[in-house]
Coordinates of C-alpha atoms and ligand atoms in Angstrom, one line a residue:
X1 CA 141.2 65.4 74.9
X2 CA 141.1 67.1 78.8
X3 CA 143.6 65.7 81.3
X4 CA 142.2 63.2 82.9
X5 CA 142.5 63.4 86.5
X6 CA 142.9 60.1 88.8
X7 CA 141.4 59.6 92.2
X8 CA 144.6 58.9 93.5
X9 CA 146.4 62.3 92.0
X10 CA 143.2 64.0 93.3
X11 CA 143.9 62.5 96.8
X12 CA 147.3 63.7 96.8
X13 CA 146.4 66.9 95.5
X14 CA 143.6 67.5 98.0
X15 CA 146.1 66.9 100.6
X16 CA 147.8 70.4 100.0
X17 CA 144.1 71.9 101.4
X18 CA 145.5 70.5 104.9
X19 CA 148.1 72.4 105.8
X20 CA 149.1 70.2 108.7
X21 CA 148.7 67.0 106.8
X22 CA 150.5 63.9 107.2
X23 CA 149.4 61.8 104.8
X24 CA 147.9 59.7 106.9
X25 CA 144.1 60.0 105.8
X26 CA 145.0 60.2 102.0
X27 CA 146.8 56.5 102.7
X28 CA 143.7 55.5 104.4
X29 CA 141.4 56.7 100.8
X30 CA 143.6 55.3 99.1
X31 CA 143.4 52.1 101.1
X32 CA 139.6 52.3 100.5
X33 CA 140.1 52.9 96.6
X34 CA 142.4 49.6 96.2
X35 CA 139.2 47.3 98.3
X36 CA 136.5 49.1 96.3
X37 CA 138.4 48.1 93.3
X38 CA 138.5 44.4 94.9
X39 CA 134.9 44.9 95.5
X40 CA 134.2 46.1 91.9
X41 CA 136.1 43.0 90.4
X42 CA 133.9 40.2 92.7
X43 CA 130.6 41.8 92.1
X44 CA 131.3 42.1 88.3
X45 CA 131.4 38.7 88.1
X46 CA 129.3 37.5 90.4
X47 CA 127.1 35.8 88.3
X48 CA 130.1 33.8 86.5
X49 CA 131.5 32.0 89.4
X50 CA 129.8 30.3 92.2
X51 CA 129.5 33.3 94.6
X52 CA 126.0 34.7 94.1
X53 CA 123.5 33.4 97.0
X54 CA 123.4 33.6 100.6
X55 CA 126.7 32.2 102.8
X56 CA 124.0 30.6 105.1
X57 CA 124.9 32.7 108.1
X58 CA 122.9 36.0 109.7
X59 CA 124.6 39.0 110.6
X60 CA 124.1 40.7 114.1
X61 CA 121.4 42.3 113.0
X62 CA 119.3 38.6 112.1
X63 CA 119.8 39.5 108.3
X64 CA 121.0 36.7 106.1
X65 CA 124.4 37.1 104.9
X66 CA 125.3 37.5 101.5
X67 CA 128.7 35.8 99.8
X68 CA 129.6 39.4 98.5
X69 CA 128.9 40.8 102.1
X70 CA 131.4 38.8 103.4
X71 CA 134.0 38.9 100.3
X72 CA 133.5 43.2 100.4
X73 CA 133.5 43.2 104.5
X74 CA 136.9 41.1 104.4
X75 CA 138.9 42.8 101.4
X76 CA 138.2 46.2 103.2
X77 CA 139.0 45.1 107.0
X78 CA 142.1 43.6 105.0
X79 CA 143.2 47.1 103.8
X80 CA 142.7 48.8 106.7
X81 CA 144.3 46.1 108.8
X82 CA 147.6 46.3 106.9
X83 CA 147.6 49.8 106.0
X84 CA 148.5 50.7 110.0
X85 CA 146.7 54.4 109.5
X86 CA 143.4 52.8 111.0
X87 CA 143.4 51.6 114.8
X88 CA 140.2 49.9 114.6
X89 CA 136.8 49.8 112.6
X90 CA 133.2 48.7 112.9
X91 CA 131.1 46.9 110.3
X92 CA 127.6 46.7 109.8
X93 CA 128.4 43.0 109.7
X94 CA 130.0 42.4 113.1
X95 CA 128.2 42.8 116.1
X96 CA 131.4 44.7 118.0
X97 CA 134.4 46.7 116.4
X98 CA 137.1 45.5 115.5
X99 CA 140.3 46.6 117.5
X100 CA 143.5 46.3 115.6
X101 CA 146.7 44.9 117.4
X102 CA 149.9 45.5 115.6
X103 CA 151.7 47.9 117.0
X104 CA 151.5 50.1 114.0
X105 CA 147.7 49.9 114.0
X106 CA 147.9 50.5 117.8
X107 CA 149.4 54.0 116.8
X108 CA 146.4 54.6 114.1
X109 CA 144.8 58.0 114.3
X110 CA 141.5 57.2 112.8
X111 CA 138.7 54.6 112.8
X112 CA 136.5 53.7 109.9
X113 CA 133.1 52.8 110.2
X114 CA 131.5 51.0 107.0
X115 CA 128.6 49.2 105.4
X116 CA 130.8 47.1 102.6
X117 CA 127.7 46.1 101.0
X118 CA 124.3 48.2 101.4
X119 CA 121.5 47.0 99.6
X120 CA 122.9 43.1 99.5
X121 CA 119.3 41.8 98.9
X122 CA 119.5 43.4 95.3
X123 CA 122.6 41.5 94.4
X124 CA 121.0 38.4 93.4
X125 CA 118.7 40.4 90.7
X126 CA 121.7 42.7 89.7
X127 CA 120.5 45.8 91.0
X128 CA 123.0 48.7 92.0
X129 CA 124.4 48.4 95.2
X130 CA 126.9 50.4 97.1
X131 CA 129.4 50.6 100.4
X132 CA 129.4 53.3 102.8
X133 CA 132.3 54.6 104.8
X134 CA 132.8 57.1 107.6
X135 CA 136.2 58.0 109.2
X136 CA 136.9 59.7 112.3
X137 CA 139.4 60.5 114.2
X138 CA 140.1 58.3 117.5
X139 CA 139.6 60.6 120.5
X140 CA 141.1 57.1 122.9
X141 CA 145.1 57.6 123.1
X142 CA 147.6 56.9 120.1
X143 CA 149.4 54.1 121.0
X144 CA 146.5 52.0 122.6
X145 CA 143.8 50.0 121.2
X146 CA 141.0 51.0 119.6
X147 CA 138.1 51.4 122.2
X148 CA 134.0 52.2 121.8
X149 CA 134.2 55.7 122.4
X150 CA 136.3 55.9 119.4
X151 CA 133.1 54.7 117.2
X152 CA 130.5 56.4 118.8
X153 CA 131.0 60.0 118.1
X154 CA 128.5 62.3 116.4
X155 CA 128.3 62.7 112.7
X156 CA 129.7 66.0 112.6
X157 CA 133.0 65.0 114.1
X158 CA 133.5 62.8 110.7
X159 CA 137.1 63.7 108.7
X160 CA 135.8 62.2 105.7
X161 CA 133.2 59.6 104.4
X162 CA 132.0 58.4 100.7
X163 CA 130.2 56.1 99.5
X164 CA 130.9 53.4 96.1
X165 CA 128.1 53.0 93.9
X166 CA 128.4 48.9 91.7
X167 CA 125.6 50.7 89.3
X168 CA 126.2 50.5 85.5
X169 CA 129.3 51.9 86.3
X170 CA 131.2 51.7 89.3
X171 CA 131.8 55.4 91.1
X172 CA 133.5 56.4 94.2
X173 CA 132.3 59.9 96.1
X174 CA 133.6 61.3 99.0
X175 CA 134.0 64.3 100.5
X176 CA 136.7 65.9 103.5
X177 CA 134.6 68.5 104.6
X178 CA 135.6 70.3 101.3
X179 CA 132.5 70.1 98.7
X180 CA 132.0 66.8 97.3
X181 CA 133.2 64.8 94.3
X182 CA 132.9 62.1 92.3
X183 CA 135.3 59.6 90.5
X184 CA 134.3 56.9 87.7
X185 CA 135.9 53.7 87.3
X186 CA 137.4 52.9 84.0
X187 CA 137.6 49.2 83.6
X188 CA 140.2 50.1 80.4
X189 CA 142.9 51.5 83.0
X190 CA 141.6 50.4 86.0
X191 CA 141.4 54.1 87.3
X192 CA 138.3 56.1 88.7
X193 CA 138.4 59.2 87.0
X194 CA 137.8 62.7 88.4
X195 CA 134.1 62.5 86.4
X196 CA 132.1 64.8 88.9
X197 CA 133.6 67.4 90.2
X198 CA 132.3 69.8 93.2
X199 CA 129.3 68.5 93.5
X200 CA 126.3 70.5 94.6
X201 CA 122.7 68.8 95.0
X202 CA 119.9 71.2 93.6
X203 CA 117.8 72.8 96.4
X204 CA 114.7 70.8 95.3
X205 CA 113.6 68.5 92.9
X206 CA 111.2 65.9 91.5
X207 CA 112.0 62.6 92.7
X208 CA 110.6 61.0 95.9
X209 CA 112.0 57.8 97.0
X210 CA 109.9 56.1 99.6
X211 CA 108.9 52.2 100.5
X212 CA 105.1 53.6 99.9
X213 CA 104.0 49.6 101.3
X214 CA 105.3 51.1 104.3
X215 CA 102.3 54.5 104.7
X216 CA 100.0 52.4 106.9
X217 CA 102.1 51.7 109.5
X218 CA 104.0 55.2 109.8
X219 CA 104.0 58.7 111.4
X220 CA 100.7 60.1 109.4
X221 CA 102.6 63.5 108.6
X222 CA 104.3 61.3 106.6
X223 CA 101.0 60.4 104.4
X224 CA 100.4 64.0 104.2
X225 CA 103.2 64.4 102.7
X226 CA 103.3 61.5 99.8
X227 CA 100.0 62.9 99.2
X228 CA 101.7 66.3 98.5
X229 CA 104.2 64.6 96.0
X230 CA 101.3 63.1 94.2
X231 CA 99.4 66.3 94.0
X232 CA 98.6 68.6 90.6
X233 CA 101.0 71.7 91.5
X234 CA 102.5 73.0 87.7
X235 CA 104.2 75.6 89.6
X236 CA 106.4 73.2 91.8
X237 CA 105.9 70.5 89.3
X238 CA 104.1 68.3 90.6
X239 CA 103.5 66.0 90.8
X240 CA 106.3 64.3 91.9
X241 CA 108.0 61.0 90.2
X242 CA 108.2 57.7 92.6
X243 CA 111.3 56.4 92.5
X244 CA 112.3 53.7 95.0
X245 CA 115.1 51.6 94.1
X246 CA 115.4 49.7 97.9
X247 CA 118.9 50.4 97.5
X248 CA 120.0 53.3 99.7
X249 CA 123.2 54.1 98.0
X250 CA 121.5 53.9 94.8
X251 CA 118.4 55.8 95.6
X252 CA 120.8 58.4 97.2
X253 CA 123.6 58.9 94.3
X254 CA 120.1 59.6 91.9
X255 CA 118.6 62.2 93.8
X256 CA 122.0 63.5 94.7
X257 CA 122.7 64.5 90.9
X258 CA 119.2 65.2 89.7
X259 CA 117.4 66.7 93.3
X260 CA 114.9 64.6 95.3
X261 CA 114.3 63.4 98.9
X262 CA 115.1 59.8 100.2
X263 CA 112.8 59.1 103.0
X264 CA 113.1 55.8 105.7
X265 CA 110.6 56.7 108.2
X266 CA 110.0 55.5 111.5
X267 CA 107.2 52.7 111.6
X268 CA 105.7 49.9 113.6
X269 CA 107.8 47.6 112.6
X270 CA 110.7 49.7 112.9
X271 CA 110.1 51.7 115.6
X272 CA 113.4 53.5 115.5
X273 CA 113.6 53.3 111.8
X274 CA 115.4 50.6 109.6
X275 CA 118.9 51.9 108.6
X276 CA 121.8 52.6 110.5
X277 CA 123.4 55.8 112.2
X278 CA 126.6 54.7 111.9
X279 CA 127.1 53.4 108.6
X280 CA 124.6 54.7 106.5
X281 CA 123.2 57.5 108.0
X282 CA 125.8 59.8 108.8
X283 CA 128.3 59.3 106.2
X284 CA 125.7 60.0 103.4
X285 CA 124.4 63.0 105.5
X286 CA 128.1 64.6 105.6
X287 CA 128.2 63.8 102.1
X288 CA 124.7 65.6 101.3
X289 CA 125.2 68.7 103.5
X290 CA 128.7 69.4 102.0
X291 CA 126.8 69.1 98.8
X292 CA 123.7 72.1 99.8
X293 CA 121.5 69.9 101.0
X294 CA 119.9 68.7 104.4
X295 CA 119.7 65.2 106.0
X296 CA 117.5 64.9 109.2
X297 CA 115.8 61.9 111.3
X298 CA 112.3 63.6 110.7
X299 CA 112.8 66.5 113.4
X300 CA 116.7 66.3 114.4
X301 CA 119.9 66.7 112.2
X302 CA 121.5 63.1 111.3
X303 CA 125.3 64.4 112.6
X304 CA 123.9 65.9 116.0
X305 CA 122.5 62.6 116.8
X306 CA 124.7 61.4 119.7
X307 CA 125.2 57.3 118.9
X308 CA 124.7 55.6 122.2
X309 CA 125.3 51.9 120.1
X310 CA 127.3 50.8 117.4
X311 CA 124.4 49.4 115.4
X312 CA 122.2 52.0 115.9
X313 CA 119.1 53.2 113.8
X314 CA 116.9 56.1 112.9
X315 CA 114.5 57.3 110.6
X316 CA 116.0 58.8 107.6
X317 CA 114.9 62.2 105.7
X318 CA 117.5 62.9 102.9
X319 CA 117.9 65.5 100.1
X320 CA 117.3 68.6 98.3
X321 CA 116.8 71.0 101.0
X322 CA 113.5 72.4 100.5
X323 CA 112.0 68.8 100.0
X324 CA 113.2 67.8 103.3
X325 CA 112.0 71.0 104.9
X326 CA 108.5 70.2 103.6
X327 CA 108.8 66.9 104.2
X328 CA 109.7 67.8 108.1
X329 CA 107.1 70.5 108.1
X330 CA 104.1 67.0 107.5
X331 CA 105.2 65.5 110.3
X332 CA 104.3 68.5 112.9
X333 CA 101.3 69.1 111.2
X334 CA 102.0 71.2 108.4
X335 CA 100.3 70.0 105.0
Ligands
LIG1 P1 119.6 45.3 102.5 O1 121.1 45.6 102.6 O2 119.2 44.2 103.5 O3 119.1 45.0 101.1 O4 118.9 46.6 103.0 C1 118.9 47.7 102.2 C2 118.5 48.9 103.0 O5 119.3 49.1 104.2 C3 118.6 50.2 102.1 O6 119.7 50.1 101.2 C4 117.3 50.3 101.5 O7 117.0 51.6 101.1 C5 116.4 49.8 102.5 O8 117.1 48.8 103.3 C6 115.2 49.0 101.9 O9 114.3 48.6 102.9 P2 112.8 48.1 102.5 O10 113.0 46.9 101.7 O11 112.2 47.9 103.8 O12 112.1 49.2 101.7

């Protein structure tokens, strides 16, 4: 049998590619591991106790609330909160950050901006769902509270970010800016296990993952190019398999391993597209480019986008390089 490697002797480990290191961000993933773990134990049994179904409340963005949205957004805020390495974060589920106020959290280096549970309207039908994090490091002084400059830097200033996939196993991925890896729960020892390591995404594929109900009521480059996935091509193999789970994390984790292009457009009814910048957006992008592959809002790359507000959105073009670029090269025109 191989040594098994755990994520928190990987953390550690990984800490040694910092020279200047002071443990600070590998107690702040390790923080994150513990919550996922919390996160991993509610959703697993969410349809044995009474804590499936909506809380009754809507989130700042008018969506309702799910029980587990709230359970995953609290057992997070309460790591980070006592943990002291993180001055302040910002939730997809609270309409303004959240500034820590002990003095040890007043002397944080970093902020973490997270989704604790993307894809909540899949929970009551037990499909995969995921949480997204980003961290950053606070450019407002140590020793003060957090403030909104601190959350709304571009993508590329991110020190690390990762994502948690509840699927039909849990896994953790994140990545420092360092390739990309991948860690798998196992319930037995309650450990995720180094499973995937140095991840790279393949330069194209055959998936496309699109909400096709959507076509009618989006940029019609766009229609170009699902009718290019659905075209006869043996050479690039098409065509291309539909795959669209509705769960980003999910749609992303699949096309990450096997190649493919996640695409959340622009549309009428979202005129600046549906998912977040902060939460979803850019961490998954970091996580994708560090992997060989490309993440763009149909024309711009995701981490150049400079957030103006916390819950901003955009459209979302995501994948295998090539795919994107095609993808990209629809929307000026170029079928
Ligand atoms: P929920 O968290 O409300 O389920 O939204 C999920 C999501 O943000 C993302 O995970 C999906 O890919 C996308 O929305 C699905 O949106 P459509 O239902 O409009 O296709």
């Amino acid at each position: 049998m191989s040594k098994i490697t755990t994520l928190s002797e990987f953390i550690l480990l990984k800490q040694q590619d910092f020279p200047y290191a002071t443990g600070e961000l590998t107690s702040i993933l390790q923080d994150i591991t513990i919550a996922s773990k919390i996160v991993n134990r509610d959703v697993n049994r969410a349809g044995l106790v009474d804590i499936l179904g909506a809380q009754g409340n809507e989130n700042v963005q008018g969506e309702q609330q799910q029980k587990l949205d709230v359970m995953a957004d609290e057992a997070f805020i309460r790591a980070f909160k006592s943990g002291g390495e993180v001055c302040g974060i910002a939730s997809e589920e609270h309409e303004d950050f959240v500034a820590f106020d002990s003095e040890k959290s007043k002397n944080g280096k970093y902020v973490v901006l997270f989704d604790p549970l993307d894809g909540s309207s899949n929970i009551d039908v037990n499909v995969s769902i995921g949480t997204i994090f980003s961290i950053y490091r606070r450019v407002s002084p140590i020793g003060t509270v957090a403030t909104k400059e601190d959350f709304l830097q571009k993508g590329t200033k991110q020190v690390a970010a990762g994502y948690v996939i509840f699927g039909s196993s849990t896994m953790l991925v994140y990545t420092t800016g360092k390739g990309v890896n991948g860690f798998t729960l196992d319930p037995s020892i309650g450990e995720f296990c180094l499973s995937h390591p140095d991840i790279k995404t393949p330069e194209t594929g055959r998936l496309y993952a699109l909400n096709e109900g959507n076509l009618n009521r989006c940029d019609p480059g766009l229609k170009d190019y699902a009718e290019y996935c659905r075209q006869d091509d043996p050479i690039t193999g098409r065509p291309y398999s539909g795959r669209y789970i509705g769960s980003l994390v999910a749609d992303f984790h699949r096309n990450l391993l096997k190649g493919g292009i996640y695409i959340y457009p622009t549309t009428k009814n979202h005129p600046t597209g549906r998912l977040r910048l902060l939460y979803e957006c850019n961490p998954l992008a970091f996580i994708v480019e560090q992997a060989g592959g490309l993440a763009t809002d149909g024309h711009t790359r995701i981490m150049d986008i400079q957030p103006t507000e916390l819950h901003q959105r955009c459209g979302y073009y995501i994948g295998s390089k090539q795919m994107v670029e095609k993808a990209m090269s629809c929307l000026t025109g170029g079928f």
